[in-house]
Coordinates of C-alpha atoms in Angstrom, one line a residue:
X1 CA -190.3 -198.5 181.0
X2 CA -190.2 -201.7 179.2
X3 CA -187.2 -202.3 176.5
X4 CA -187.9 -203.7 173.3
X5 CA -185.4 -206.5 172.1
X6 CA -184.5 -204.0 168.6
X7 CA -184.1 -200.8 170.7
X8 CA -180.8 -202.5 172.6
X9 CA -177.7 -201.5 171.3
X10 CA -174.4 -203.9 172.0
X11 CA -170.8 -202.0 172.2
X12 CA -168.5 -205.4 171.5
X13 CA -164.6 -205.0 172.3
X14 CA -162.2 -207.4 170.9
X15 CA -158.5 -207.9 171.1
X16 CA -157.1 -206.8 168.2
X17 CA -155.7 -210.4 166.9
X18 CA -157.8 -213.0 164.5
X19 CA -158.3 -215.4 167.2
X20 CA -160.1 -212.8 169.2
X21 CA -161.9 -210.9 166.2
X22 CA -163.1 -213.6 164.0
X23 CA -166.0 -214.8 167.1
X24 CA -166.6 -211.4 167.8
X25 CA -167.7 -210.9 164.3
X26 CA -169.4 -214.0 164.8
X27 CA -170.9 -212.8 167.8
X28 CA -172.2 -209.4 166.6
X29 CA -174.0 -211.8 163.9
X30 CA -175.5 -214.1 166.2
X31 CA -176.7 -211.0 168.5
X32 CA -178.0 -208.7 165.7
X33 CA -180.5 -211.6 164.2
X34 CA -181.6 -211.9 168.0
X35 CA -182.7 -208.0 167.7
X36 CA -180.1 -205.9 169.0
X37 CA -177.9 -203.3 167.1
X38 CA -174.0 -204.2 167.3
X39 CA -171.0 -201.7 166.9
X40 CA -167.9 -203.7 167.3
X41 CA -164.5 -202.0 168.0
X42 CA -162.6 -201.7 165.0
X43 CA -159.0 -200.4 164.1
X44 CA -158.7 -198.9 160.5
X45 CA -156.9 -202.0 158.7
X46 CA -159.0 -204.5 160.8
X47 CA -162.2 -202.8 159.8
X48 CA -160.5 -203.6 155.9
X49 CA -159.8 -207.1 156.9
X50 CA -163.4 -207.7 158.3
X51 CA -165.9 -205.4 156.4
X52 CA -166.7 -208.1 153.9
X53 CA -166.8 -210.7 155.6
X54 CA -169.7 -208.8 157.7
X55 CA -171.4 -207.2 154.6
X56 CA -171.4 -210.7 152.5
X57 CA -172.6 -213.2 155.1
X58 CA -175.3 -210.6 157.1
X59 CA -177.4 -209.3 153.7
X60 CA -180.0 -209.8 156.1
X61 CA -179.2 -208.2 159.0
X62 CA -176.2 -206.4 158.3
X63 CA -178.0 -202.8 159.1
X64 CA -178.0 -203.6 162.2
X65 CA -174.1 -203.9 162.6
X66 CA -171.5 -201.4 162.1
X67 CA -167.9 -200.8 163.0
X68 CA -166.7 -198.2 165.2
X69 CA -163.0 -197.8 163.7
X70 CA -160.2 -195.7 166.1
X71 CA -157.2 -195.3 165.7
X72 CA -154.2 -198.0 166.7
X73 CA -151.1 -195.9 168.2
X74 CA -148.6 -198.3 166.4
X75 CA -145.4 -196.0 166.6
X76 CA -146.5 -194.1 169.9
X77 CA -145.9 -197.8 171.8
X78 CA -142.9 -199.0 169.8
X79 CA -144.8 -201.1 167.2
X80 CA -144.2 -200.6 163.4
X81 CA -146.5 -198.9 161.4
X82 CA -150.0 -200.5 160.3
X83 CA -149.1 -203.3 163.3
X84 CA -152.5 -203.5 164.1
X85 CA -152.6 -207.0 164.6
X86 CA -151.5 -208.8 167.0
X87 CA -150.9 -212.2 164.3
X88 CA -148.6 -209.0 162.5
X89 CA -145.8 -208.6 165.0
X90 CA -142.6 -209.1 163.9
X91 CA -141.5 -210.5 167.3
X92 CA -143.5 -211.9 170.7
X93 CA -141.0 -209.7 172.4
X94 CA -143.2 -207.0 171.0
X95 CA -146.7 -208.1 172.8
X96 CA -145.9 -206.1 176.2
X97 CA -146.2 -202.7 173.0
X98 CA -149.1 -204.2 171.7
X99 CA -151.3 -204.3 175.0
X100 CA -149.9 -200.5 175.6
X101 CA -151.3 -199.6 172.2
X102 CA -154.9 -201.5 173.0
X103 CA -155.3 -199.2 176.4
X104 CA -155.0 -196.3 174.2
X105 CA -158.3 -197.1 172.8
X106 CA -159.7 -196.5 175.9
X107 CA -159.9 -192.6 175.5
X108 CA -161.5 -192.2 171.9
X109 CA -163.6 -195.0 173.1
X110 CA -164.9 -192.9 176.0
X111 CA -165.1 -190.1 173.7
X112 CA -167.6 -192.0 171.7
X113 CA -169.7 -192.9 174.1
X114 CA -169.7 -189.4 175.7
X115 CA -171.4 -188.3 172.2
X116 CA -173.6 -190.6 172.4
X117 CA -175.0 -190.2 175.7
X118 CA -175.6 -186.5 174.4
X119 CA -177.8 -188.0 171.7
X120 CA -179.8 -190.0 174.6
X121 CA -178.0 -193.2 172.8
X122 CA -175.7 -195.1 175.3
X123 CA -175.3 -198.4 174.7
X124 CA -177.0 -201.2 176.1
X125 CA -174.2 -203.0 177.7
X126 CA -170.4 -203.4 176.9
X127 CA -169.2 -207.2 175.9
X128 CA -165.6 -206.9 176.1
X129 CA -163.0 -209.0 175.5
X130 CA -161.3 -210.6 178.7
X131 CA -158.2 -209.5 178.4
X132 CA -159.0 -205.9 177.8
X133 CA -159.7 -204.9 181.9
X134 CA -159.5 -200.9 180.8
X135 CA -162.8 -201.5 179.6
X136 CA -164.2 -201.3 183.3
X137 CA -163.4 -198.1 183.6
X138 CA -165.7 -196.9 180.5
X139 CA -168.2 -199.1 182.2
X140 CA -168.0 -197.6 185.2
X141 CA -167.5 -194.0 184.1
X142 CA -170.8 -194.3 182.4
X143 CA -172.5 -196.9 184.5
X144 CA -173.0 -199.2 181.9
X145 CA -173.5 -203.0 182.5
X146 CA -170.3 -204.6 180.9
X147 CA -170.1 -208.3 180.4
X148 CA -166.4 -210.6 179.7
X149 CA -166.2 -212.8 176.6
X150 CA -164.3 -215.5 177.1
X151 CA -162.7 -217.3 173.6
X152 CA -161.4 -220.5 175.5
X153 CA -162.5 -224.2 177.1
X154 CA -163.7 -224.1 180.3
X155 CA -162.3 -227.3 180.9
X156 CA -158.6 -225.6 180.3
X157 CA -160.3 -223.1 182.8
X158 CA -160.7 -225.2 185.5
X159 CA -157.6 -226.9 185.1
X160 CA -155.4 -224.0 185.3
X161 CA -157.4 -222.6 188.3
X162 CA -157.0 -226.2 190.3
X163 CA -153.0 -226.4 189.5
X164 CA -152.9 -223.2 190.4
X165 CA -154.6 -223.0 193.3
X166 CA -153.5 -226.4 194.8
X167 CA -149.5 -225.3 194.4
X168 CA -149.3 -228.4 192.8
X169 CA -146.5 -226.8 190.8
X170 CA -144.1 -226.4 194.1
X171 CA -143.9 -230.0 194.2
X172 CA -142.5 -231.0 190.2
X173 CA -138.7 -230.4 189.8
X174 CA -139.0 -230.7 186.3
X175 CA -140.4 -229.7 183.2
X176 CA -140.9 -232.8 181.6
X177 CA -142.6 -234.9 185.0
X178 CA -145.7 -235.3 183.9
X179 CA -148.6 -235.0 186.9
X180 CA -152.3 -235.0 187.6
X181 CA -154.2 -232.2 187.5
X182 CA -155.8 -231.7 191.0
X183 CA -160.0 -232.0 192.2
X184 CA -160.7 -232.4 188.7
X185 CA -163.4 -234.9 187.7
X186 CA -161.7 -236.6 185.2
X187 CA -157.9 -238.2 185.8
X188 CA -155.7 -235.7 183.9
X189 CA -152.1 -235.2 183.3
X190 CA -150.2 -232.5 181.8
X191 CA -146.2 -231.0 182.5
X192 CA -145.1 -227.6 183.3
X193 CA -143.6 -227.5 179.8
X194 CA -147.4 -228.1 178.6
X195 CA -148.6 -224.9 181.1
X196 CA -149.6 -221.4 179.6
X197 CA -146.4 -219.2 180.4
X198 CA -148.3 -217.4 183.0
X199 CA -149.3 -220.1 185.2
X200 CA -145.4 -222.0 184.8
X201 CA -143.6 -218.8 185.7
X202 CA -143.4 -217.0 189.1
X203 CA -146.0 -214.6 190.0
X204 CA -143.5 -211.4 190.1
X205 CA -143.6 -211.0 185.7
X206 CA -144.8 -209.2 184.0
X207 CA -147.0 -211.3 182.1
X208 CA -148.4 -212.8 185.4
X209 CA -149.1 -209.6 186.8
X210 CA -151.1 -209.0 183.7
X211 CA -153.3 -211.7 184.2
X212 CA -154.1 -211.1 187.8
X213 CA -155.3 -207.4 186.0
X214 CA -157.3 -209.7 183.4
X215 CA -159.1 -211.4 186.3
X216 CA -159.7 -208.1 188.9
X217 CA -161.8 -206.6 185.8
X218 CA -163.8 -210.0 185.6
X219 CA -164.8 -209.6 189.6
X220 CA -166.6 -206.4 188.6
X221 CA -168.4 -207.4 185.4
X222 CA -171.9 -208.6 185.3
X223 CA -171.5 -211.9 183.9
X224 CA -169.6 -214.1 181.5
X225 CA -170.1 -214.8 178.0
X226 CA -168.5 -218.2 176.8
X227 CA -167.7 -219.4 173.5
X228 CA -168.6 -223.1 174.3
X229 CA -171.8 -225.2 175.1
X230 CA -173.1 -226.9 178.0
X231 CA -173.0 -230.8 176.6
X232 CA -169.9 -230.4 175.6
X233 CA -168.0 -229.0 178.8
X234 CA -170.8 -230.6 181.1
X235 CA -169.1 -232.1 183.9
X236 CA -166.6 -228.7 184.3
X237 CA -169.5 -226.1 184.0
X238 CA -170.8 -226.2 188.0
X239 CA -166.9 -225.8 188.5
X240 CA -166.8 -223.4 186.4
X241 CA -169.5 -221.6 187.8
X242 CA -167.7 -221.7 191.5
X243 CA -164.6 -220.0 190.3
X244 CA -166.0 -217.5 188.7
X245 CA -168.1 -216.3 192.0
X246 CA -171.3 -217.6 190.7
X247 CA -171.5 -214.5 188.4
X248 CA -174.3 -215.0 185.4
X249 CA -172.6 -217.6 182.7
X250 CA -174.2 -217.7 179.5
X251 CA -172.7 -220.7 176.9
X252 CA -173.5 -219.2 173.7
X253 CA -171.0 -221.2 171.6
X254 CA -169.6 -222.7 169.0
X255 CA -170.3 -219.2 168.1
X256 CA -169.3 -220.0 164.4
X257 CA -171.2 -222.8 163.9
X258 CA -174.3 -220.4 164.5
X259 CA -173.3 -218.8 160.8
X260 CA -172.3 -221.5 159.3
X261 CA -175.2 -222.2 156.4
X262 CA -174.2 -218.6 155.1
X263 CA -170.8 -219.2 155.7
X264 CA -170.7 -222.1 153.5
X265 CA -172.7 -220.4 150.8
X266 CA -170.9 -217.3 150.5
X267 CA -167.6 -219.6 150.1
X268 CA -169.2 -221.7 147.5
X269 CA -170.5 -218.8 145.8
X270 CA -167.3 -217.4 145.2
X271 CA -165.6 -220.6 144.0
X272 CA -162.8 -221.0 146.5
X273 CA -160.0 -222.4 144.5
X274 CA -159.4 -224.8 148.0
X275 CA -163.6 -226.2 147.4
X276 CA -162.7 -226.6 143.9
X277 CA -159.6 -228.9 144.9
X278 CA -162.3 -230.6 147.2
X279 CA -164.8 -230.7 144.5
X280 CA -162.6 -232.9 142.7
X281 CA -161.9 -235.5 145.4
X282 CA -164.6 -237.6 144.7
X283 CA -164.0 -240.2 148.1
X284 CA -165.7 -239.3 151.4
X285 CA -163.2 -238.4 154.4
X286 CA -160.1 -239.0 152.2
X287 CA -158.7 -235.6 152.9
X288 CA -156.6 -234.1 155.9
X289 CA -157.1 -230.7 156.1
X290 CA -153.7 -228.6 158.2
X291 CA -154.0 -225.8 159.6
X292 CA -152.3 -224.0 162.4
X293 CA -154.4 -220.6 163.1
X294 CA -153.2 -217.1 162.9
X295 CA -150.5 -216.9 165.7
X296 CA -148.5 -220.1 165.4
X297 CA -145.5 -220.5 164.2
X298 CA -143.1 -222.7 162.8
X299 CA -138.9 -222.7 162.1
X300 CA -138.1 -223.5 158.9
X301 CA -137.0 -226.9 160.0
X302 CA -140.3 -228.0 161.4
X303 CA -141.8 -226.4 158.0
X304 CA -139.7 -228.9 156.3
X305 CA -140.3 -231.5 158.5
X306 CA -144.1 -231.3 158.1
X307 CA -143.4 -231.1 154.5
X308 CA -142.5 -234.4 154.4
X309 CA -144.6 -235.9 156.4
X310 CA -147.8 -235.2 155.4
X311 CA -146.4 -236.2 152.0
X312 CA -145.0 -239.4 152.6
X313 CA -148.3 -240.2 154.8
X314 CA -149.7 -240.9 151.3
X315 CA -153.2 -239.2 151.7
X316 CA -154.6 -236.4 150.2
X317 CA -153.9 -233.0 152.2
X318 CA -155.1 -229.6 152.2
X319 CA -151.9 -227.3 154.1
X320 CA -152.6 -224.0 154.8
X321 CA -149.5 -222.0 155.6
X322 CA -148.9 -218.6 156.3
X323 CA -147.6 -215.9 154.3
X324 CA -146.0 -213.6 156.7
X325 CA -144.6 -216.1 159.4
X326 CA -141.7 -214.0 160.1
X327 CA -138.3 -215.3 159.0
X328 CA -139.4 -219.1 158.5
X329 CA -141.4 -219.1 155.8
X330 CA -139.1 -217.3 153.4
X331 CA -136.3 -220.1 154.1
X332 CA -139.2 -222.3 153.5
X333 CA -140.5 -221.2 150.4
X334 CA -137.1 -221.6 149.1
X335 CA -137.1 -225.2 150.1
X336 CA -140.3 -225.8 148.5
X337 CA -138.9 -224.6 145.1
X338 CA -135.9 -226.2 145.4
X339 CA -137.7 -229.7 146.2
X340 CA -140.3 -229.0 143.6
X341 CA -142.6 -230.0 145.8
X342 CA -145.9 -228.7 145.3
X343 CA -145.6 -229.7 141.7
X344 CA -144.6 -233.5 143.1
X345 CA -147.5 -234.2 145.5
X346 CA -150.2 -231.8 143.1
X347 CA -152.7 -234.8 142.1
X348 CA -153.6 -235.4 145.8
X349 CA -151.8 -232.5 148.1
X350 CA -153.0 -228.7 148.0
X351 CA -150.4 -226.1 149.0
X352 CA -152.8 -223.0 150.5
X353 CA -151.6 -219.8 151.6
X354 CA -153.1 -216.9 153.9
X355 CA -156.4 -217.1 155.1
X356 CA -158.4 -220.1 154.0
X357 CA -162.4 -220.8 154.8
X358 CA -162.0 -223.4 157.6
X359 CA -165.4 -224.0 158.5
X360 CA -166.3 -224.5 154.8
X361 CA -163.0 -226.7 154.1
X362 CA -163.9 -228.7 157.6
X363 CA -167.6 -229.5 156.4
X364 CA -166.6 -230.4 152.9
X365 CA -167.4 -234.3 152.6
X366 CA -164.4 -235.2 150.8
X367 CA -162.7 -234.5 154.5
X368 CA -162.1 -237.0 156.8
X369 CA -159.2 -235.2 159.8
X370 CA -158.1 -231.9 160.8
X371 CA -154.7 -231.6 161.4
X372 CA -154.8 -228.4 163.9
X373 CA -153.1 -227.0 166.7
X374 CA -155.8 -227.3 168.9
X375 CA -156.9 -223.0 169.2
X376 CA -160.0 -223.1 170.8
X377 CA -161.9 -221.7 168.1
X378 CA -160.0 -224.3 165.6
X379 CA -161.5 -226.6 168.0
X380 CA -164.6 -226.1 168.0
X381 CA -164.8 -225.5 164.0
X382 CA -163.6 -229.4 164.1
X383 CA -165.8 -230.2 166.7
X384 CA -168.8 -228.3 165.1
X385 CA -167.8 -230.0 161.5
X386 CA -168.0 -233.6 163.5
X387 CA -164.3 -234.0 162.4
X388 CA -161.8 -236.8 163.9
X389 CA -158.5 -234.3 165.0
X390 CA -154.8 -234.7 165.3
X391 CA -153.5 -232.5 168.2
X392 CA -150.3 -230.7 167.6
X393 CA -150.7 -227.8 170.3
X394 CA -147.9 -225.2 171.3
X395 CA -148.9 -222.7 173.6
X396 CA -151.3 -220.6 175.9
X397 CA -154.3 -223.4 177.0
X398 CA -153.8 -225.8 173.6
X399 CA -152.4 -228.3 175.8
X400 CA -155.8 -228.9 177.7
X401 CA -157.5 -228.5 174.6
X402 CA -155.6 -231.3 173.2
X403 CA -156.8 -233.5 176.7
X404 CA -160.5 -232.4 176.6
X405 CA -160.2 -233.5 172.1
X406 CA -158.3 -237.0 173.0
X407 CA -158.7 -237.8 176.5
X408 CA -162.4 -236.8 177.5
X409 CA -164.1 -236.3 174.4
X410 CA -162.1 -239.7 172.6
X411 CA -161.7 -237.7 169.2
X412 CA -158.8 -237.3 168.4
X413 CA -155.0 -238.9 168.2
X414 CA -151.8 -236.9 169.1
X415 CA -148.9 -235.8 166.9
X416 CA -146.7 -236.2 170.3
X417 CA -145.6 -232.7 170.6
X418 CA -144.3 -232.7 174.7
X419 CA -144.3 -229.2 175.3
X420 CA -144.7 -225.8 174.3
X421 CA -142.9 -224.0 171.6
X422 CA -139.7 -222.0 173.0
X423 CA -137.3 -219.5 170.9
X424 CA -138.2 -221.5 167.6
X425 CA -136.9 -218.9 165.6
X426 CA -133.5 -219.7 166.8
X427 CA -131.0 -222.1 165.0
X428 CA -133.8 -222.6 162.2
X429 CA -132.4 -224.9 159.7
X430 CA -129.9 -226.7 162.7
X431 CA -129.9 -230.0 163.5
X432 CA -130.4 -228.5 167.8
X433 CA -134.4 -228.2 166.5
X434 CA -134.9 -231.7 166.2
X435 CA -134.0 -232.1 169.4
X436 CA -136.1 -230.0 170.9
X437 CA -139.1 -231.6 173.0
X438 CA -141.9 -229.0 170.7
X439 CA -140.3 -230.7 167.7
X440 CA -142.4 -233.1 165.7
X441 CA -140.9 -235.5 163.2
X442 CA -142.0 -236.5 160.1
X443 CA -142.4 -240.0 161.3
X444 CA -144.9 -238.5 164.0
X445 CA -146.5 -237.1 161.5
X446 CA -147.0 -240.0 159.2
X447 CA -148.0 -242.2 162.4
X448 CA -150.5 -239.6 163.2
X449 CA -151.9 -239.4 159.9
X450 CA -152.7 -243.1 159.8
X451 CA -154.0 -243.3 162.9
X452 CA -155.8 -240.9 162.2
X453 CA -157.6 -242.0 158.7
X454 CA -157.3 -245.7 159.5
X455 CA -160.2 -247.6 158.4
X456 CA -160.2 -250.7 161.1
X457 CA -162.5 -250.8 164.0
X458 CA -161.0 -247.7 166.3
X459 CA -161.0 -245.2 163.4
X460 CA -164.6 -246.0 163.0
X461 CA -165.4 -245.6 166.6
X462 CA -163.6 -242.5 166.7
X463 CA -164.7 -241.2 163.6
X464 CA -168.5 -242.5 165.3
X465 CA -168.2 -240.2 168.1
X466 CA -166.7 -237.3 166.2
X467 CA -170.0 -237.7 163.9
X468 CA -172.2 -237.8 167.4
X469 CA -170.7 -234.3 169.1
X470 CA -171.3 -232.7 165.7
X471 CA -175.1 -233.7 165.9
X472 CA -174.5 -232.5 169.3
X473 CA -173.5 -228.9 168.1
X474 CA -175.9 -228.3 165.9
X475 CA -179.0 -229.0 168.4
X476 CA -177.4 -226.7 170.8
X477 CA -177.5 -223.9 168.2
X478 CA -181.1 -224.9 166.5
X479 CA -184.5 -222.9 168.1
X480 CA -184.4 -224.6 171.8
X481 CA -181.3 -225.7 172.2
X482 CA -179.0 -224.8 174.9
X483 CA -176.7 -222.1 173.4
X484 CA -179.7 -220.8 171.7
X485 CA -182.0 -220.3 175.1
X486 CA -178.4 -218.6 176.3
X487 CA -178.2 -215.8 173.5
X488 CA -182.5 -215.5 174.7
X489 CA -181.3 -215.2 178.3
X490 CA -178.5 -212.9 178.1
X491 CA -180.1 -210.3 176.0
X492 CA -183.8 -210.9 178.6
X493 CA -181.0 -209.8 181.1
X494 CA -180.0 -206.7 179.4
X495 CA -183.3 -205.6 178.7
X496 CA -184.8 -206.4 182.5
X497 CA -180.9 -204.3 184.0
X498 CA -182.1 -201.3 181.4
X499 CA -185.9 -201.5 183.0
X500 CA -184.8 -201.7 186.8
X501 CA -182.4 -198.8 185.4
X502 CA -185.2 -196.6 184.4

């Protein structure tokens, strides 16, 4: 029985959290014009959050996506009511509830399916998030192909398997010696203090133990979906490939950029007040967009801090800042009204709060440096957008990311954070934050910033290459291009598993 490329039907399954949702959206986009029908995995105030931002960008395929929304036990696992994100939790502490609460999808989940099958209408294949390993046992319960989506570099990958592997870590007494990352084909260095908690810590926590659940449920899936491209990861990819078994990789990525013409229209359309700001800065690459994704966060102190900086860095700045970043941004806010000063920098700095349109902000021409904190998907909206970066990372794999942006790639400058973020909600507005090796002064910042923008001979060669691995991401996504013959592959795969099925 031969399958038809419109009669597949894709079950996606994302971790509930913006960084994870945002290029599964994406994904069920770049899948559905391919073809295939798409249900993505949906909790009921996600599904709010998401629904039109799927119904405005898709008018042409957006039939041929819906949401499956369930149910997200918030009080059953110790989590407040309508926490149904993880960029929502009051407290990291609480993350341990919130991956409880995920594995409770599992059983309406099944449910679903069950119905479906009654209807001779199984899905396809399951794409599901990599850190969600109870999917395996709808995939096998069914016998359904499932496939892993993986959100992150595999250069930070590669790096984390080598350290790991080598027990390079038994050898550094301290946090702050910096060493080389091991059988890597580039001359790396990085501290514990820069390594994802998981990887720093012994193997007996919790969070470790995770992990090592995380990568059994990858052994049994039937390949790998990435959110990156081949020329950009090129010399890690074979690597790559070795550690993960030689399963099926497809690089599909940056899945973002794949949307971005409607992306940018739809923004336009609406007359973002943040595009209007633009609109009015009539000097190419004058502007420094900041923005720190959905899970980072500041003290108060550092708020302050970066306050000042970017202002006395006398350039023009869009900052986006969170709303609800816990008890931080309320101590800030404060400050701001006290200092008056949104009102003092208003002719060249933009004050932004919530969610802002990155990729639209990042490919306006009046911008010229992302300030970011080096999320992969931030990443590669930056590298997508051809944008020159300053790298202020803080936790899980931004640390790599910052390497592969200013070490391998040569486009980017570093704020000079030396570690990742600990306890910054403690001591907020003491003096003990400045001290602390995650804390970035506002003289960093102003250094940064001009390095960053300068105008002499290695801000051109920088901004030069930046321009060159745009190019470079927009022929991987065009008709023949690398990610593009990957999407082809991966759904020729699905269909040929279904026939040999049959």
């Amino acid at each position: 029985m031969a399958f038809q490329v419109n009669q597949l039907h894709i079950l996606l399954v994302p971790l509930m959290t913006q960084s994870h949702l945002i290029p599964f959206t994406d994904m069920a986009k770049l899948l559905a014009q391919r073809g295939p029908t798409v249900t993505i995995v949906m909790t009921p105030l996600n599904s709010l959050r998401f629904q039109t931002f799927i119904s405005e960008q898709t008018s042409k395929y957006r039939r041929k996506i819906q949401f499956l929304v369930l149910p997200f036990p918030c009080r059953e696992n110790g989590l407040p009511q309508g926490c149904e994100n993880m960029d929502s939790l009051p407290s990291p502490d609480l993350v341990p509830n919130f991956f409880s609460a995920c594995k409770f999808l599992q059983e309406p989940l099944e449910k679903w399916v069950q119905e479906k099958m009654e209807f001779g209408a199984k899905p396809s294949c399951i794409v599901s998030d990599f850190c969600l390993p109870w999917t395996e046992n709808i995939a096998v319960k069914f016998s359904i192909p499932r496939f892993v989506f993986h959100g992150t570099s595999i250069f930070s990958a590669v790096c984390n398997f080598r350290i790991v592997t080598s027990k390079v870590l038994e050898r550094i007494e301290s946090d702050s010696d910096p060493f080389q990352v091991p059988d890597i084909p580039d001359e790396i260095y990085v501290t514990r203090g820069q390594l994802p908690h998981a990887i720093r810590q012994s193997l007996g926590e919790s969070l470790s133990v995770k992990v090592n659940e995380f990568k059994a449920a990858e052994l049994s899936a039937d390949g790998i979906l990435v959110n990156s491209f081949e020329e950009l990861e090129s010399k890690y990819l074979n690597e790559y490939i070795d550690i993960k078994k030689k399963k099926k990789i497809w690089l599909i990525g940056p899945v973002s950029h794949m949307n971005r013409d409607e992306i940018l229209g739809s923004v336009t359309a609406h007359d973002n007040c943040s595009i209007k700001w633009l609109n009015e800065r009539t000097k190419p690459g004058s502007v420094v967009y900041a923005c720190f994704g959905s899970l980072s966060h500041f003290s108060s102190s550092q708020l302050k801090e970066l306050a000042i900086g970017l202002e006395s860095s006398n350039r023009h700045f869009i900052w986006v800042i969170r709303k609800d970043d816990f008890y931080s941004t309320r101590r800030f806010e404060e400050w701001l009204e006290e200092e008056n000063f949104e009102e003092r920098v208003k002719e060249r700095g933009l004050v932004f709060r919530g969610w802002a349109p990155q990729v639209s902000i990042l490919n306006h021409p009046a911008v010229g440096g992302f300030l970011t904190h080096c999320g992969w998907n931030s990443t590669l909206d930056g590298v997508s957008a051809g944008r020159p970066m300053i790298t202020w990372p803080m936790f899980a794999e931004q640390f790599h990311n910052e390497n592969l942006i200013v070490k391998l790639l040569k486009i980017g400058v570093r704020v000079g954070v030396k570690e990742t973020v600990k306890n910054h909600r403690r001591d907020e507005d003491n003096d003990v934050q400045k001290g602390l090796p995650s804390f970035v002064t506002r003289d960093d910042i102003k250094k940064a910033i001009e390095d960053l923008m300068d105008e002499g001979d290695e801000g051109e060669e920088r901004r030069r290459r930046a321009k060159e691995v745009g190019e470079m991401s927009n022929r991987v996504v065009e008709e023949g291009g690398s990610s593009f013959l990957n999407v082809s592959l991966f759904i020729q795969h699905i269909s040929e598993q279904l026939k040999h099925q049959s």
